[in-house]
Amino acid sequence: GAVVSQHPSRVICKSGTSVKIECRSLDFQATTMFWYRQFPKQSLMLMATSNEGSKATYEQGVEKDKFLINHASLTLSTLTVTSAHPEDSSFYICSASRDRTDTQYFGPGTRLTVL
Amino acid sequence: QKEVEQDPGPLSVPEGAIVSLNCTYSNSAFQYFMWYRQYSRKGPELLMYTYSSGNKEDGRFTAQVDKSSKYISLFIRDSQPSDSATYLCAMSAFDSGYSTLTFGKGTMLLVSP
């Protein structure tokens, strides 16, 4: 149990376009979902935390207008990178948690390449 | 000083060796400690989750926490080539279900046959 999926696994887009990444908890309901970004040989950096039905909480330095997060249901959260630029190229990973007593279960990640 | 320090490696060992991976931290508020394994281009997979100081064993893996020294370790016995991956330590001040995790950079482990 506790499987998290992400779609797509890899995306290449042109500079200036927007990209949507989906994160789904397949066999459990996730009250909280987290979005991370990981650059090569770097640790995972938390971008934002989202609770179902409410606005996401962004970490300092993360532009909320650029990285739009929607957590519309207990099994789905989406991250939209708007007007993507080459410096947004990274590995984006989501995690999901059932409740405060649970750990975070990570998705397989989405590799974004902006040309 | 970063909150969590972890040697990036790579750490190369022969098959069957005992591996020791370590992290130090500076934030005394951290109470929950985790070790994740991450294969190349994949998401992290939880290996161990500990709360108190001391040892916790699960198969070939042993997690050790020393809160007084702000030092955690992961030991892998009888290492296998399939253990080759990057190992990330992570910690949080509260139950990680609602709390942000702070990750180390990860240590790349290479186990040769």
Coordinates of C-alpha atoms in Angstrom, one line a residue:
Chain A
G1 CA 0.0 0.0 0.0
A2 CA 0.8 3.7 0.0
V3 CA 1.7 4.1 -3.6
V4 CA 2.1 7.5 -5.2
S5 CA 2.3 8.1 -8.9
Q6 CA 3.4 11.0 -11.0
H7 CA 2.6 11.9 -14.6
P8 CA 4.4 12.5 -16.8
S9 CA 7.6 10.9 -15.8
R10 CA 9.5 13.1 -18.3
V11 CA 8.6 16.2 -20.2
I12 CA 10.5 18.4 -22.6
C13 CA 9.0 21.8 -23.4
K14 CA 9.9 25.1 -25.1
S15 CA 10.8 28.2 -23.0
G16 CA 7.7 30.2 -22.3
T17 CA 5.2 27.4 -22.2
S18 CA 3.4 26.0 -19.2
V19 CA 3.7 22.4 -17.9
K20 CA 1.4 20.5 -15.6
I21 CA 2.6 17.7 -13.4
E22 CA 0.1 15.4 -11.7
C23 CA 0.6 13.6 -8.4
R24 CA -1.8 10.9 -7.3
S25 CA -2.1 8.7 -4.3
L26 CA -3.3 5.4 -5.7
D27 CA -4.4 3.4 -2.7
F28 CA -4.9 5.9 0.0
Q29 CA -6.4 9.3 0.7
A30 CA -3.8 12.0 1.2
T31 CA -4.7 14.9 3.3
T32 CA -1.4 16.6 2.7
M33 CA 0.8 16.5 -0.3
F34 CA 4.3 18.0 -0.7
W35 CA 6.2 19.2 -3.8
Y36 CA 10.0 19.0 -3.9
R37 CA 12.6 20.0 -6.5
Q38 CA 15.9 18.3 -6.8
F39 CA 18.8 19.5 -8.9
P40 CA 21.6 17.1 -9.9
K41 CA 23.6 15.9 -6.9
Q42 CA 21.6 18.1 -4.6
S43 CA 19.2 17.3 -1.9
L44 CA 15.4 17.5 -2.2
M45 CA 14.2 21.1 -1.6
L46 CA 10.7 21.6 -0.4
M47 CA 8.8 23.9 -2.6
A48 CA 5.3 23.9 -1.1
T49 CA 2.9 22.0 1.1
S50 CA -0.7 21.6 0.1
N51 CA -3.7 20.4 2.1
E52 CA -6.8 19.2 0.3
G53 CA -9.3 22.0 -0.3
S54 CA -7.0 24.8 0.8
K55 CA -4.3 27.0 -0.6
A56 CA -0.8 25.7 -0.7
T57 CA 1.9 27.0 1.6
Y58 CA 5.0 28.0 -0.3
E59 CA 8.6 27.9 1.0
Q60 CA 10.6 31.1 1.1
G61 CA 11.9 32.0 -2.3
V62 CA 9.4 29.9 -4.3
E63 CA 7.2 32.0 -6.5
K64 CA 3.6 31.1 -6.0
D65 CA 2.5 32.7 -9.3
K66 CA 5.1 30.7 -11.2
F67 CA 4.5 27.3 -9.5
L68 CA 0.7 26.9 -9.3
I69 CA -0.4 24.1 -7.0
N70 CA -3.9 22.7 -6.8
H71 CA -5.0 20.0 -4.4
A72 CA -8.6 19.5 -5.4
S73 CA -9.2 16.1 -4.1
L74 CA -7.7 13.7 -1.5
T75 CA -6.0 11.7 -4.2
L76 CA -4.7 14.3 -6.7
S77 CA -2.5 17.3 -6.5
T78 CA -1.1 19.2 -9.6
L79 CA 1.9 21.4 -10.0
T80 CA 1.8 23.8 -13.0
V81 CA 5.1 25.5 -14.0
T82 CA 4.0 28.6 -15.8
S83 CA 6.1 30.3 -18.4
A84 CA 8.9 27.8 -17.9
H85 CA 12.5 28.8 -18.5
P86 CA 15.6 26.7 -18.8
E87 CA 16.5 27.4 -15.2
D88 CA 13.3 25.6 -14.2
S89 CA 14.7 22.4 -15.6
S90 CA 14.9 20.0 -12.7
F91 CA 13.5 16.8 -11.1
Y92 CA 10.2 17.5 -9.5
I93 CA 9.0 15.0 -6.8
C94 CA 5.8 14.9 -4.9
S95 CA 5.0 13.1 -1.7
A96 CA 1.7 12.4 0.1
S97 CA 0.7 11.7 3.6
R98 CA -2.5 10.2 5.1
D99 CA -2.5 12.1 8.3
R100 CA -0.2 13.6 11.0
T101 CA 0.8 10.2 12.3
D102 CA 1.9 9.0 8.9
T103 CA 5.2 9.4 7.0
Q104 CA 5.5 10.8 3.6
Y105 CA 5.4 8.5 0.6
F106 CA 7.2 9.7 -2.5
G107 CA 6.3 9.6 -6.1
P108 CA 8.7 8.5 -8.8
G109 CA 9.4 12.1 -9.9
T110 CA 9.1 14.0 -13.1
R111 CA 12.1 15.2 -15.0
L112 CA 11.4 18.6 -16.6
T113 CA 13.7 19.9 -19.4
V114 CA 13.0 23.4 -20.7
L115 CA 14.7 24.2 -24.0
Chain B
Q1 CA 26.4 25.8 8.5
K2 CA 23.7 23.8 6.8
E3 CA 21.1 22.2 8.9
V4 CA 21.9 18.7 7.7
E5 CA 25.4 17.7 6.6
Q6 CA 26.0 14.5 4.6
D7 CA 29.0 13.4 2.7
P8 CA 28.0 13.0 -1.0
G9 CA 30.6 10.3 -1.7
P10 CA 30.7 8.2 -3.8
L11 CA 31.4 5.4 -1.3
S12 CA 32.7 2.3 -3.1
V13 CA 32.7 -1.0 -1.3
P14 CA 33.0 -4.7 -2.4
E15 CA 30.0 -7.0 -2.1
G16 CA 29.5 -8.3 1.4
A17 CA 31.0 -5.4 3.1
I18 CA 29.4 -3.5 6.0
V19 CA 28.5 0.0 5.0
S20 CA 28.2 3.0 7.3
L21 CA 26.4 6.1 6.2
N22 CA 26.2 9.2 8.4
C23 CA 24.5 12.5 8.8
T24 CA 25.0 15.3 11.3
Y25 CA 22.6 18.1 12.1
S26 CA 22.5 21.3 13.9
N27 CA 18.8 21.9 14.7
S28 CA 18.1 20.4 18.1
A29 CA 14.3 20.6 17.3
F30 CA 14.6 17.6 15.0
Q31 CA 13.0 14.6 16.6
Y32 CA 12.2 12.3 13.8
F33 CA 14.8 10.7 11.6
M34 CA 14.5 8.9 8.3
W35 CA 16.7 7.2 5.8
Y36 CA 15.6 7.0 2.1
R37 CA 17.1 5.1 -0.8
Q38 CA 17.0 6.8 -4.2
Y39 CA 17.9 5.0 -7.4
S40 CA 18.9 7.1 -10.3
R41 CA 16.1 9.1 -11.8
K42 CA 13.6 7.7 -9.3
G43 CA 11.8 9.0 -6.2
P44 CA 13.1 8.3 -2.7
E45 CA 12.0 5.1 -1.0
L46 CA 11.7 5.1 2.8
L47 CA 14.0 2.6 4.4
M48 CA 14.0 3.4 8.1
Y49 CA 12.0 5.7 10.4
T50 CA 13.2 6.4 13.9
Y51 CA 12.2 8.7 16.8
S52 CA 14.3 7.9 19.8
S53 CA 18.0 7.7 20.4
G54 CA 19.4 4.2 20.0
N55 CA 19.3 1.5 17.4
K56 CA 16.6 0.2 15.2
E57 CA 17.1 -2.9 13.1
D58 CA 15.2 -4.1 10.0
G59 CA 16.8 -7.0 8.1
R60 CA 20.2 -5.9 6.9
F61 CA 19.7 -2.3 7.9
T62 CA 20.3 -0.7 11.2
A63 CA 19.5 2.9 12.0
Q64 CA 21.3 4.6 14.8
V65 CA 20.4 7.9 16.4
D66 CA 22.5 9.9 18.9
K67 CA 20.6 13.0 19.7
S68 CA 23.2 14.2 22.2
S69 CA 25.8 14.4 19.4
K70 CA 23.3 15.3 16.7
Y71 CA 24.5 12.3 14.7
I72 CA 22.6 9.6 12.8
S73 CA 23.9 6.6 11.0
L74 CA 22.6 3.9 8.7
F75 CA 24.5 0.5 8.6
I76 CA 24.0 -2.0 5.8
R77 CA 25.3 -5.5 6.5
D78 CA 26.2 -7.9 3.7
S79 CA 25.9 -5.2 1.1
Q80 CA 24.7 -6.3 -2.3
P81 CA 25.2 -4.7 -5.8
S82 CA 21.5 -3.9 -5.7
D83 CA 22.1 -1.7 -2.7
S84 CA 24.0 0.7 -5.1
A85 CA 22.0 3.9 -4.9
T86 CA 22.0 7.3 -3.2
Y87 CA 21.0 7.3 0.4
L88 CA 19.4 10.4 1.8
C89 CA 18.9 11.2 5.5
A90 CA 15.9 13.3 6.4
M91 CA 14.6 14.7 9.6
S92 CA 11.8 16.7 11.0
A93 CA 10.6 18.4 14.1
F94 CA 7.2 16.8 14.1
D95 CA 5.6 13.7 12.7
S96 CA 6.6 14.0 9.1
G97 CA 3.0 13.5 7.9
Y98 CA 2.4 17.2 8.6
S99 CA 5.9 18.5 9.0
T100 CA 8.4 19.5 6.4
L101 CA 11.4 17.2 6.0
T102 CA 14.9 18.5 5.8
F103 CA 17.1 16.4 3.6
G104 CA 20.8 15.8 3.5
K105 CA 22.4 15.9 0.0
G106 CA 22.6 12.2 -0.1
T107 CA 25.6 9.7 -0.2
M108 CA 26.1 7.7 -3.4
L109 CA 26.9 4.1 -2.6
L110 CA 28.5 1.8 -5.1
V111 CA 28.7 -1.9 -4.3
S112 CA 30.8 -3.9 -6.7
P113 CA 30.3 -7.6 -7.3

